Each structure stands twice: as structure tokens, then as C-alpha cells.
Short mmCIF file of C-alpha atoms in Angstrom, two decimals:
data_model
loop_
_atom_site.label_atom_id
_atom_site.label_comp_id
_atom_site.label_asym_id
_atom_site.label_seq_id
_atom_site.Cartn_x
_atom_site.Cartn_y
_atom_site.Cartn_z
CA UNK J 1 -84.51 -289.00 74.09
CA UNK J 2 -85.26 -288.09 77.71
CA UNK J 3 -88.88 -289.32 77.31
CA UNK J 4 -87.56 -292.59 75.80
CA UNK J 5 -85.21 -293.16 78.77
CA UNK J 6 -88.08 -292.51 81.19
CA UNK J 7 -90.38 -295.01 79.41
CA UNK J 8 -87.66 -297.64 79.38
CA UNK J 9 -87.04 -297.14 83.08
CA UNK J 10 -90.80 -297.26 83.75
CA UNK J 11 -91.06 -300.60 81.92
CA UNK J 12 -88.16 -302.00 83.90
CA UNK J 13 -89.66 -301.03 87.22
CA UNK J 14 -92.97 -302.51 86.18
CA UNK J 15 -91.36 -305.76 85.21
CA UNK J 16 -89.65 -305.91 88.58
CA UNK J 17 -92.88 -305.14 90.35
CA UNK J 18 -94.73 -307.93 88.50
CA UNK J 19 -91.97 -310.36 89.54
CA UNK J 20 -92.46 -309.38 93.16
CA UNK J 21 -89.11 -307.70 93.46
CA UNK J 22 -90.74 -304.51 94.80
CA UNK J 23 -93.49 -306.22 96.72
CA UNK J 24 -94.25 -304.50 99.99
CA UNK J 25 -92.11 -301.42 99.15
CA UNK J 26 -95.06 -299.18 98.54
CA UNK J 27 -93.15 -297.68 95.59
CA UNK J 28 -94.96 -295.10 93.45
CA UNK J 29 -93.60 -294.01 90.07
CA UNK J 30 -94.44 -290.60 88.66
CA UNK J 31 -93.41 -289.33 85.21
CA UNK J 32 -92.92 -285.51 85.11
CA UNK J 33 -93.12 -284.39 81.50
CA UNK J 34 -92.58 -280.76 82.44
CA UNK J 35 -88.99 -281.16 83.53
CA UNK J 36 -86.34 -280.44 80.92
CA UNK J 37 -83.71 -282.48 82.69
CA UNK J 38 -85.94 -285.53 83.24
CA UNK J 39 -86.71 -286.85 86.64
CA UNK J 40 -88.68 -289.40 88.57
CA UNK J 41 -89.81 -289.49 92.11
CA UNK J 42 -91.17 -292.19 94.32
CA UNK J 43 -92.46 -292.82 97.79
CA UNK J 44 -91.45 -295.75 99.96
CA UNK J 45 -91.78 -296.91 103.50
CA UNK J 46 -88.60 -294.96 104.33
CA UNK J 47 -89.72 -291.68 102.76
CA UNK J 48 -89.63 -289.91 99.42
CA UNK J 49 -86.67 -290.12 97.06
CA UNK J 50 -85.72 -287.94 94.05
CA UNK J 51 -83.15 -288.86 91.37
CA UNK J 52 -82.06 -286.45 88.59
CA UNK J 53 -79.59 -286.73 85.76
CA UNK J 54 -81.52 -288.98 83.37
CA UNK J 55 -80.11 -286.79 80.59
CA UNK J 56 -76.62 -288.23 81.38
CA UNK J 57 -74.95 -285.60 83.59
CA UNK J 58 -71.78 -286.19 85.40
CA UNK J 59 -73.36 -287.41 88.64
CA UNK J 60 -75.59 -290.18 87.32
CA UNK J 61 -74.96 -293.59 85.90
CA UNK J 62 -74.87 -293.92 82.18
CA UNK J 63 -76.04 -297.15 80.56
CA UNK J 64 -74.84 -296.17 77.11
CA UNK J 65 -71.19 -295.04 77.59
CA UNK J 66 -70.59 -293.65 81.02
CA UNK J 67 -68.03 -291.11 82.07
CA UNK J 68 -65.08 -290.96 84.48
CA UNK J 69 -67.30 -290.84 87.64
CA UNK J 70 -69.99 -293.33 86.80
CA UNK J 71 -70.18 -297.02 85.95
CA UNK J 72 -70.26 -298.15 82.38
CA UNK J 73 -72.00 -301.36 81.32
CA UNK J 74 -70.71 -301.33 77.71
CA UNK J 75 -67.16 -300.05 77.47
CA UNK J 76 -66.03 -298.28 80.59
CA UNK J 77 -62.78 -296.27 81.09
CA UNK J 78 -59.86 -296.19 83.52
CA UNK J 79 -62.00 -295.06 86.44
CA UNK J 80 -65.24 -297.00 85.87
CA UNK J 81 -66.21 -300.58 85.80
CA UNK J 82 -65.93 -302.51 82.54
CA UNK J 83 -68.18 -305.43 81.95
CA UNK J 84 -66.31 -306.51 78.78
CA UNK J 85 -63.04 -307.52 80.39
CA UNK J 86 -61.61 -304.90 82.77
CA UNK J 87 -59.35 -301.97 82.02
CA UNK J 88 -58.00 -301.50 78.50
CA UNK J 89 -54.33 -302.25 77.99
CA UNK J 90 -52.25 -299.13 77.33
CA UNK J 91 -51.71 -298.50 73.66
CA UNK J 92 -48.09 -298.86 72.34
CA UNK J 93 -46.38 -295.68 71.04
CA UNK J 94 -46.59 -295.51 67.31
CA UNK J 95 -43.70 -297.37 65.67
CA UNK J 96 -41.68 -297.85 68.87
CA UNK J 97 -41.63 -301.63 68.37
CA UNK J 98 -39.75 -301.03 65.11
CA UNK J 99 -36.94 -299.04 66.84
CA UNK J 100 -33.63 -300.19 68.27
CA UNK J 101 -32.05 -298.09 71.05
CA UNK J 102 -28.43 -297.94 72.11
CA UNK J 103 -27.23 -296.65 75.48
CA UNK J 104 -24.94 -293.61 75.03
CA UNK J 105 -21.39 -293.87 76.16
CA UNK J 106 -22.05 -291.57 79.15
CA UNK J 107 -24.94 -293.78 80.29
CA UNK J 108 -27.24 -290.67 80.57
CA UNK J 109 -29.49 -291.35 77.63
CA UNK J 110 -30.28 -293.45 74.53
CA UNK J 111 -29.81 -293.04 70.82
CA UNK J 112 -32.07 -294.47 68.16
CA UNK J 113 -29.71 -296.72 66.31
CA UNK J 114 -31.92 -298.63 63.89
CA UNK J 115 -35.50 -298.95 62.60
CA UNK J 116 -37.26 -301.70 60.70
CA UNK J 117 -37.46 -300.89 57.03
CA UNK J 118 -41.22 -301.52 56.89
CA UNK J 119 -42.02 -298.76 59.34
CA UNK J 120 -44.42 -296.17 57.89
CA UNK J 121 -45.23 -293.88 60.84
CA UNK J 122 -42.88 -293.42 63.79
CA UNK J 123 -43.08 -291.29 66.92
CA UNK J 124 -39.72 -291.43 68.67
CA UNK J 125 -40.47 -291.55 72.43
CA UNK J 126 -39.04 -288.85 74.70
CA UNK J 127 -37.67 -291.54 77.07
CA UNK J 128 -36.68 -295.15 76.94
CA UNK J 129 -36.21 -297.26 80.05
CA UNK J 130 -36.39 -294.18 82.16
CA UNK J 131 -33.71 -292.20 80.33
CA UNK J 132 -34.06 -289.51 77.66
CA UNK J 133 -33.71 -290.36 73.95
CA UNK J 134 -31.17 -287.74 73.12
CA UNK J 135 -30.02 -288.46 69.56
CA UNK J 136 -30.74 -290.21 66.21
CA UNK J 137 -27.69 -292.23 65.30
CA UNK J 138 -25.85 -292.52 62.01
CA UNK J 139 -27.96 -294.28 59.36
CA UNK J 140 -30.64 -295.05 61.95
CA UNK J 141 -33.50 -294.80 59.38
CA UNK J 142 -31.34 -295.13 56.23
CA UNK J 143 -33.24 -296.78 53.32
CA UNK J 144 -36.55 -296.94 55.27
CA UNK J 145 -38.33 -296.49 51.98
CA UNK J 146 -41.82 -296.89 53.54
CA UNK J 147 -41.38 -294.28 56.20
CA UNK J 148 -43.98 -291.52 55.62
CA UNK J 149 -43.96 -289.63 58.84
CA UNK J 150 -41.50 -289.15 61.73
CA UNK J 151 -41.99 -287.16 64.94
CA UNK J 152 -38.85 -286.07 66.76
CA UNK J 153 -39.17 -285.28 70.51
CA UNK J 154 -37.76 -282.26 72.19
CA UNK J 155 -35.02 -284.38 73.93
CA UNK J 156 -33.15 -285.06 70.72
CA UNK J 157 -30.12 -282.84 70.26
CA UNK J 158 -28.39 -284.36 67.23
CA UNK J 159 -29.31 -286.07 63.98
CA UNK J 160 -26.46 -288.31 62.77
CA UNK J 161 -24.82 -288.76 59.38
CA UNK J 162 -27.14 -290.37 56.80
CA UNK J 163 -29.80 -290.69 59.48
CA UNK J 164 -32.66 -290.56 56.99
CA UNK J 165 -30.77 -291.13 53.76
CA UNK J 166 -32.96 -292.70 51.11
CA UNK J 167 -36.26 -292.33 52.95
CA UNK J 168 -38.05 -291.70 49.66
CA UNK J 169 -41.62 -291.73 51.07
CA UNK J 170 -40.94 -289.14 53.71
CA UNK J 171 -43.08 -286.10 52.82
CA UNK J 172 -42.04 -283.58 55.39
CA UNK J 173 -39.66 -283.14 58.33
CA UNK J 174 -39.86 -280.83 61.37
CA UNK J 175 -36.61 -280.64 63.19
CA UNK J 176 -37.34 -279.72 66.73
CA UNK J 177 -35.88 -276.76 68.52
CA UNK J 178 -33.76 -279.01 70.81
CA UNK J 179 -31.61 -280.22 67.86
CA UNK J 180 -28.23 -278.54 67.59
CA UNK J 181 -26.50 -280.53 64.82
CA UNK J 182 -27.57 -282.16 61.53
CA UNK J 183 -25.06 -284.61 60.15
CA UNK J 184 -23.73 -284.85 56.62
CA UNK J 185 -26.07 -286.68 54.11
CA UNK J 186 -28.76 -286.64 56.94
CA UNK J 187 -31.65 -286.44 54.50
CA UNK J 188 -29.92 -287.21 51.22
CA UNK J 189 -32.10 -288.76 48.53
CA UNK J 190 -35.38 -288.02 50.40
CA UNK J 191 -36.96 -287.45 46.99
CA UNK J 192 -40.51 -287.28 48.31
CA UNK J 193 -39.69 -284.59 50.81
CA UNK J 194 -41.66 -281.40 50.06
CA UNK J 195 -41.27 -279.41 53.20
CA UNK J 196 -38.59 -279.01 55.92
CA UNK J 197 -38.50 -277.03 59.11
CA UNK J 198 -35.14 -276.37 60.71
CA UNK J 199 -35.37 -275.59 64.47
CA UNK J 200 -34.13 -272.53 66.36
CA UNK J 201 -31.06 -274.09 68.04
CA UNK J 202 -29.38 -275.81 65.08
CA UNK J 203 -25.74 -274.56 65.02
CA UNK J 204 -24.17 -276.89 62.50
CA UNK J 205 -25.35 -278.51 59.24
CA UNK J 206 -23.26 -281.18 57.63
CA UNK J 207 -22.21 -281.33 53.96
CA UNK J 208 -24.85 -282.49 51.51
CA UNK J 209 -27.39 -282.71 54.33
CA UNK J 210 -30.37 -282.26 51.97
CA UNK J 211 -28.65 -283.42 48.75
CA UNK J 212 -31.08 -284.64 46.08
CA UNK J 213 -34.29 -283.69 47.92
CA UNK J 214 -35.61 -283.12 44.42
CA UNK J 215 -39.21 -282.58 45.36
CA UNK J 216 -38.61 -279.88 47.93
CA UNK J 217 -40.87 -276.79 47.68
CA UNK J 218 -40.77 -275.18 51.19
CA UNK J 219 -37.88 -274.48 53.54
CA UNK J 220 -38.72 -273.00 56.95
CA UNK J 221 -35.42 -271.95 58.45
CA UNK J 222 -35.47 -270.87 62.05
CA UNK J 223 -31.87 -271.45 63.25
CA UNK J 224 -30.56 -268.40 65.15
CA UNK J 225 -26.95 -268.77 64.13
CA UNK J 226 -25.48 -271.66 62.14
CA UNK J 227 -21.71 -271.80 61.70
CA UNK J 228 -20.56 -270.55 58.29
CA UNK J 229 -20.45 -273.28 55.64
CA UNK J 230 -17.54 -273.68 53.20
CA UNK J 231 -17.71 -273.47 49.46
CA UNK J 232 -18.03 -277.21 49.00
CA UNK J 233 -20.68 -277.90 51.71
CA UNK J 234 -23.45 -278.09 49.15
CA UNK J 235 -26.09 -278.48 51.86
CA UNK J 236 -28.95 -278.04 49.42
CA UNK J 237 -27.37 -279.61 46.39
CA UNK J 238 -29.93 -280.58 43.71
CA UNK J 239 -32.95 -279.57 45.80
CA UNK J 240 -36.08 -278.92 43.65
CA UNK J 241 -34.30 -280.27 40.65
CA UNK J 242 -37.53 -281.86 39.20
CA UNK J 243 -38.76 -278.33 38.40
CA UNK J 244 -40.64 -277.30 41.57
CA UNK J 245 -40.28 -273.74 42.72
CA UNK J 246 -38.82 -273.45 46.20
CA UNK J 247 -39.83 -270.79 48.72
CA UNK J 248 -37.43 -270.12 51.64
CA UNK J 249 -38.77 -268.41 54.76
CA UNK J 250 -36.33 -267.22 57.37
CA UNK J 251 -38.19 -267.02 60.75
CA UNK J 252 -37.97 -264.09 63.22
CA UNK J 253 -35.61 -266.07 65.48
CA UNK J 254 -32.83 -266.01 62.84
CA UNK J 255 -29.95 -263.59 63.38
CA UNK J 256 -27.36 -264.61 60.86
CA UNK J 257 -27.76 -266.32 57.42
CA UNK J 258 -24.57 -268.33 57.19
CA UNK J 259 -22.08 -268.13 54.35
CA UNK J 260 -22.63 -270.48 51.39
CA UNK J 261 -26.03 -271.70 52.75
CA UNK J 262 -27.69 -271.98 49.29
CA UNK J 263 -24.54 -271.83 47.22
CA UNK J 264 -24.09 -274.65 44.70
CA UNK J 265 -21.63 -273.97 41.93
CA UNK J 266 -22.51 -276.85 39.60
CA UNK J 267 -26.23 -276.80 40.20
CA UNK J 268 -28.32 -273.92 41.63
CA UNK J 269 -31.16 -274.80 44.00
CA UNK J 270 -34.45 -273.98 42.30
CA UNK J 271 -35.21 -271.17 44.75
CA UNK J 272 -37.62 -268.59 43.40
CA UNK J 273 -38.74 -266.65 46.48
CA UNK J 274 -36.96 -265.63 49.74
CA UNK J 275 -38.62 -263.99 52.74
CA UNK J 276 -36.30 -262.75 55.43
CA UNK J 277 -38.16 -261.94 58.65
CA UNK J 278 -37.34 -258.97 60.84
CA UNK J 279 -34.52 -259.88 63.22
CA UNK J 280 -31.93 -261.04 60.72
CA UNK J 281 -28.76 -258.93 61.12
CA UNK J 282 -26.37 -260.37 58.58
CA UNK J 283 -26.53 -262.16 55.25
CA UNK J 284 -23.33 -264.15 54.81
CA UNK J 285 -20.87 -264.41 51.96
CA UNK J 286 -22.19 -266.29 48.93
CA UNK J 287 -25.39 -267.12 50.85
CA UNK J 288 -27.40 -267.22 47.57
CA UNK J 289 -24.60 -267.37 45.07
CA UNK J 290 -25.87 -268.45 41.60
CA UNK J 291 -29.57 -268.82 42.63
CA UNK J 292 -30.49 -267.71 39.11
CA UNK J 293 -34.15 -268.70 39.51
CA UNK J 294 -34.62 -266.28 42.38
CA UNK J 295 -37.04 -263.54 41.36
CA UNK J 296 -38.18 -262.04 44.70
CA UNK J 297 -36.50 -261.28 48.02
CA UNK J 298 -37.54 -259.10 50.93
CA UNK J 299 -34.76 -257.69 53.14
CA UNK J 300 -36.05 -256.29 56.51
CA UNK J 301 -34.89 -253.18 58.36
CA UNK J 302 -32.93 -255.31 60.87
CA UNK J 303 -30.25 -256.27 58.34
CA UNK J 304 -27.04 -254.27 58.75
CA UNK J 305 -24.63 -256.18 56.44
CA UNK J 306 -24.71 -258.10 53.15
CA UNK J 307 -21.67 -260.29 52.50
CA UNK J 308 -19.38 -260.69 49.58
CA UNK J 309 -21.05 -262.33 46.56
CA UNK J 310 -24.22 -262.82 48.63
CA UNK J 311 -26.51 -262.51 45.59
CA UNK J 312 -23.92 -262.87 42.89
CA UNK J 313 -25.31 -264.58 39.84
CA UNK J 314 -28.96 -264.16 40.84
CA UNK J 315 -29.78 -263.12 37.30
CA UNK J 316 -33.53 -263.55 37.76
CA UNK J 317 -33.80 -260.72 40.33
CA UNK J 318 -35.53 -257.68 38.83
CA UNK J 319 -36.17 -255.59 41.93
CA UNK J 320 -34.73 -255.27 45.45
CA UNK J 321 -35.07 -252.69 48.20
CA UNK J 322 -32.05 -252.21 50.49
CA UNK J 323 -33.23 -250.80 53.85
CA UNK J 324 -31.42 -247.79 55.44
CA UNK J 325 -30.32 -250.10 58.28
CA UNK J 326 -27.65 -251.64 55.98
CA UNK J 327 -24.24 -250.10 56.59
CA UNK J 328 -22.06 -252.49 54.51
CA UNK J 329 -22.34 -254.34 51.31
CA UNK J 330 -19.58 -256.83 50.37
CA UNK J 331 -17.59 -257.18 47.27
CA UNK J 332 -19.56 -258.01 44.17
CA UNK J 333 -22.63 -258.82 46.29
CA UNK J 334 -24.84 -258.27 43.27
CA UNK J 335 -22.50 -259.08 40.39
CA UNK J 336 -24.36 -260.69 37.50
CA UNK J 337 -27.70 -259.22 38.69
CA UNK J 338 -27.94 -257.15 35.54
CA UNK J 339 -31.65 -256.56 35.93
CA UNK J 340 -31.02 -254.75 39.23
CA UNK J 341 -28.45 -252.35 37.91
CA UNK J 342 -29.13 -248.67 37.36
CA UNK J 343 -26.27 -246.93 35.56
CA UNK J 344 -25.85 -243.13 35.69
CA UNK J 345 -22.76 -241.25 34.49
CA UNK J 346 -20.72 -244.42 34.41
CA UNK J 347 -21.65 -245.51 37.96
CA UNK J 348 -23.71 -248.66 38.64
CA UNK J 349 -26.22 -248.60 41.46
CA UNK J 350 -28.42 -251.22 43.14
CA UNK J 351 -31.11 -249.36 44.86
CA UNK J 352 -29.25 -246.51 46.58
CA UNK J 353 -25.89 -248.19 46.81
CA UNK J 354 -22.90 -247.83 44.41
CA UNK J 355 -21.71 -251.27 43.46
CA UNK J 356 -19.58 -250.79 40.29
CA UNK J 357 -18.26 -248.47 37.57
CA UNK J 358 -17.47 -247.98 33.91
CA UNK J 359 -13.75 -248.42 33.30
CA UNK J 360 -13.75 -245.27 31.21
CA UNK J 361 -14.54 -243.05 34.27
CA UNK J 362 -12.26 -240.12 34.98
CA UNK J 363 -14.36 -238.17 37.49
CA UNK J 364 -17.46 -238.97 39.51
CA UNK J 365 -20.18 -237.06 41.35
CA UNK J 366 -22.52 -239.44 43.12
CA UNK J 367 -26.32 -239.18 43.08
CA UNK J 368 -27.83 -237.10 45.81
CA UNK J 369 -29.83 -240.05 47.15
CA UNK J 370 -26.75 -242.37 47.46
CA UNK J 371 -26.54 -244.07 50.87
CA UNK J 372 -23.38 -246.10 50.59
CA UNK J 373 -20.49 -247.29 48.49
CA UNK J 374 -20.01 -251.07 48.48
CA UNK J 375 -16.76 -252.84 49.11
CA UNK J 376 -14.37 -252.64 46.17
CA UNK J 377 -16.95 -250.58 44.26
CA UNK J 378 -14.21 -248.52 42.49
CA UNK J 379 -11.28 -250.82 43.05
CA UNK J 380 -8.59 -250.54 40.31
CA UNK J 381 -10.45 -247.79 38.46
CA UNK J 382 -7.11 -246.55 37.14
CA UNK J 383 -8.35 -243.58 35.06
CA UNK J 384 -10.31 -242.04 37.87
CA UNK J 385 -8.77 -238.78 39.09
CA UNK J 386 -11.51 -236.98 41.09
CA UNK J 387 -14.57 -238.04 43.20
CA UNK J 388 -17.23 -236.05 44.98
CA UNK J 389 -19.22 -237.95 47.58
CA UNK J 390 -22.67 -236.44 48.34
CA UNK J 391 -23.83 -235.59 51.80
CA UNK J 392 -26.39 -238.32 51.73
CA UNK J 393 -23.70 -241.06 51.86
CA UNK J 394 -23.10 -242.63 55.28
CA UNK J 395 -20.86 -245.59 54.51
CA UNK J 396 -17.73 -246.11 52.38
CA UNK J 397 -16.84 -249.81 52.10
CA UNK J 398 -13.61 -251.67 52.47
CA UNK J 399 -11.21 -251.36 49.53
CA UNK J 400 -13.78 -248.95 47.93
CA UNK J 401 -11.12 -247.05 46.02
CA UNK J 402 -8.33 -249.54 46.39
CA UNK J 403 -5.60 -249.20 43.77
CA UNK J 404 -7.08 -246.14 42.03
CA UNK J 405 -3.59 -245.12 41.17
CA UNK J 406 -4.49 -241.82 39.34
CA UNK J 407 -6.87 -240.59 41.97
CA UNK J 408 -5.68 -237.24 43.25
CA UNK J 409 -8.71 -235.60 44.81
CA UNK J 410 -11.77 -236.82 46.76
CA UNK J 411 -14.38 -234.82 48.69
CA UNK J 412 -16.27 -236.64 51.43
CA UNK J 413 -19.77 -235.49 52.45
CA UNK J 414 -20.55 -234.48 55.96
CA UNK J 415 -22.76 -237.45 56.88
CA UNK J 416 -20.23 -240.29 56.41
CA UNK J 417 -20.04 -242.26 59.67
CA UNK J 418 -18.01 -245.30 58.58
CA UNK J 419 -15.04 -245.88 56.27
CA UNK J 420 -13.92 -249.44 55.71
CA UNK J 421 -10.40 -250.78 55.99
CA UNK J 422 -8.02 -249.95 53.14
CA UNK J 423 -10.73 -247.84 51.48
CA UNK J 424 -8.01 -245.72 49.74
CA UNK J 425 -5.23 -248.34 49.69
CA UNK J 426 -2.49 -247.63 47.11
CA UNK J 427 -3.86 -244.20 46.21
CA UNK J 428 -0.42 -242.63 46.75
CA UNK J 429 -1.16 -239.17 45.21
CA UNK J 430 -4.50 -238.66 46.87
CA UNK J 431 -5.67 -235.52 48.73
CA UNK J 432 -8.89 -236.01 50.83
CA UNK J 433 -11.24 -233.11 51.49
CA UNK J 434 -13.91 -233.42 54.24
CA UNK J 435 -16.83 -231.12 54.49
CA UNK J 436 -17.43 -229.67 57.98
#
């Protein structure tokens, strides 16, 4: 290539010479084949000159494409000359022309209020007319059936009600860490959605936010602490309904898994695998209620509490390991998880925790490896008269022996560090013995 450039330059000089352009200059051209970088030298009436960079380095002119410091005879850039018509016009942000912006009431920023239904790829700009774009309004992208991709900037703090409802071509959504609230029906009927990422700072999720996202297979959940949901929130109602397995991954930023997050009473999300990263402290009440397709879950050592009915009805679970960090397990947290139960001498265990009993029990001595007694584990066991709690037990849950009306004697091991409220409520004839 270097030799070709030299020969072209040589021919050009010779042509100029024959035309008289160099007449009287006393110019001498020498090709140096030994130089790797390519050079030519010449002598003139004013002295010898040497020019290097024929291999297109940053200090020489480039006749084929140029760079930021040289001139460019074919295309140019913002710092060089352009023989085809001057500087290129700046490219328009993707999809911005399809968007409508509305000034917020406080005048401090804009909201995306509408989008043309033919939009396919949209990058919401961080600013509009010099002010931040801080929200996506109610129904802004509703029924944009052609929308395949959306990029949400870090300025946006809220996604409105029904904002993306009916965007059936949308394949994935990444909710940025700046977003704090997701409105109700926000992504309802996004049937093509296969993956969602929920950012760190989301604190509220509206009812039916992801309702009927039937193609969903991956949920990346990173919200540190979302407010508890109620029993009718149905945030993930009908997700994965077409038969796809769903994997839920809770990131290491998450502290609390909110109550009722994946609870759906009339239809269970098709969740088969849950990974909870180290950092989660609490699993809320009914968080996975009736997720009967769930077969695998990993609970890290950071978890200290598992709420009431947290995994109730998860009949597909066959194995679970409860770390020693857990100090409380709520009422019927594993009810209906028959494949997890280990029953010995009329007492039901999940891993090393007591979670239930046989109604025919009259006396109990717990296993030597028992760590804790779950909330209400022996509640209303009316025939029970005596209990011996092994030294391995550290926690006795709330209402653990509530209404055991015939219980007269209980011996508590020497390593118990916590006893929940009303643990022995309505045990009027009871005598408690504590080992030193």
C-alpha cells in the first residue's frame, strides 16, 4: 500500500513537472524503499525538505478519509474540510420526532405525554428545550403496537398509569435506577415482553402493572425496598401464561421482598426458579403464595425473616435450605409444600424448623438439630401436655403454643435467644422450666 501511494505521488509530481509547474525549482524526487513508514525527500533552491506520514499517521494529510487534524477530500468530519458540502447536519435522536412533551406543573421539567403509534425504536432524550425529561405520562405509549425498543434516560423518576399498555411488540424493558414509581397497568398486555429489569430505586408498583405479559421469561428485580402490596394488587397477574418458565433474579441491592409481590389467587405466575442474592433481609407475607410451578429457590445467609404464607401453596418445591441467619418464620409460611415436609414423632419440619404438628400429639421432644419453631407451629394443639425444647433451638415464634389449653409443662433449652409475642397465650395451666 505504501509503495502504491509513493508511485501515485511520483506520477503526480512528474505530471506537474511536464506541465512546467515545477520549472526552475530544481526539485529532486527520491523513493526510499527501505523505510517502513514511507517517505520522500527533495532538494530545492531553498534547501532540502523531508515529509513523513505517507502511511496515514495523525500529522499528515489523508486523501482517502482523513482524521480530526487533517483535511479530507472525500468525506471530512467536524474539524476538517469537506469538499462534498460542508459539515454534516447533526443526526436527530432516535424517535424524538414521534414524541409529544408536556411541561410539568412546576415548570422544572417535561413529561412525555404521547407518541406516534408507528414508532418502532425510541430513545427518550434526557432533556427537552433545556429542561430535564422527568416522567412518562399516563398512556403516553399506550397501544403503540409497533414499538420494539424503548430507552429510558436516568432523569425519569416515574412511569405513569397505562404508560406502555398494549405495546405488543416490545420485547424487553429496562427501568432505570432513577425511576421511583411504576403506575397501575403500566405494561399491561405487553404480550411480546420476554424480559424486564426493575431498577434500584423503585419504591411503589401499581396494581396489575405487568398484567398479561404472557411471554415473560426473565424478571431482574433490583428495587431496594418496595412498599408492601395488598392481596389484590396482582402486579404479575397472568405473566408467562402461554407456558414459558419464568426465572426471577433478585439483585444484591434488594433488602426487602415486598408482601404479595408474586401472589395471584386466581392464577399463579408461571415462576419455576427464584434466585435471591445475598443482601436480602426479609421475604414478605405471601410473597410467593401459590406459585405452584416453583421448583427451585436459593435463600442466602443475609435473610433473617420469612413472612406469613410466604411460600404457601408452592407445591412444586422439593428442596429448600433455610440458613442459620433466619430468626423467624411466619405462620404457615410453607403450608401446602408437602414435598418439603419431614415428619418425625408427629412433628413436621422444613429443613431444621418446626412448622406444624399431628393433632394426636400429647408430648413432644424436638430433634437435636432443630434451630427454630415457626409462628403458630403448635397453635391450638389441645391434646399436648408436655414439650421439651432442645438446646439447639434459638428462636420460638409468635403464638408458637397459642391456645394449647392442656399444656402443663415445657422445658426450654439454654440457647433460646428470642421468644415471640404471645408464644404461650392462653396456656393457663403451664409451668415453664428453663435450663441454666
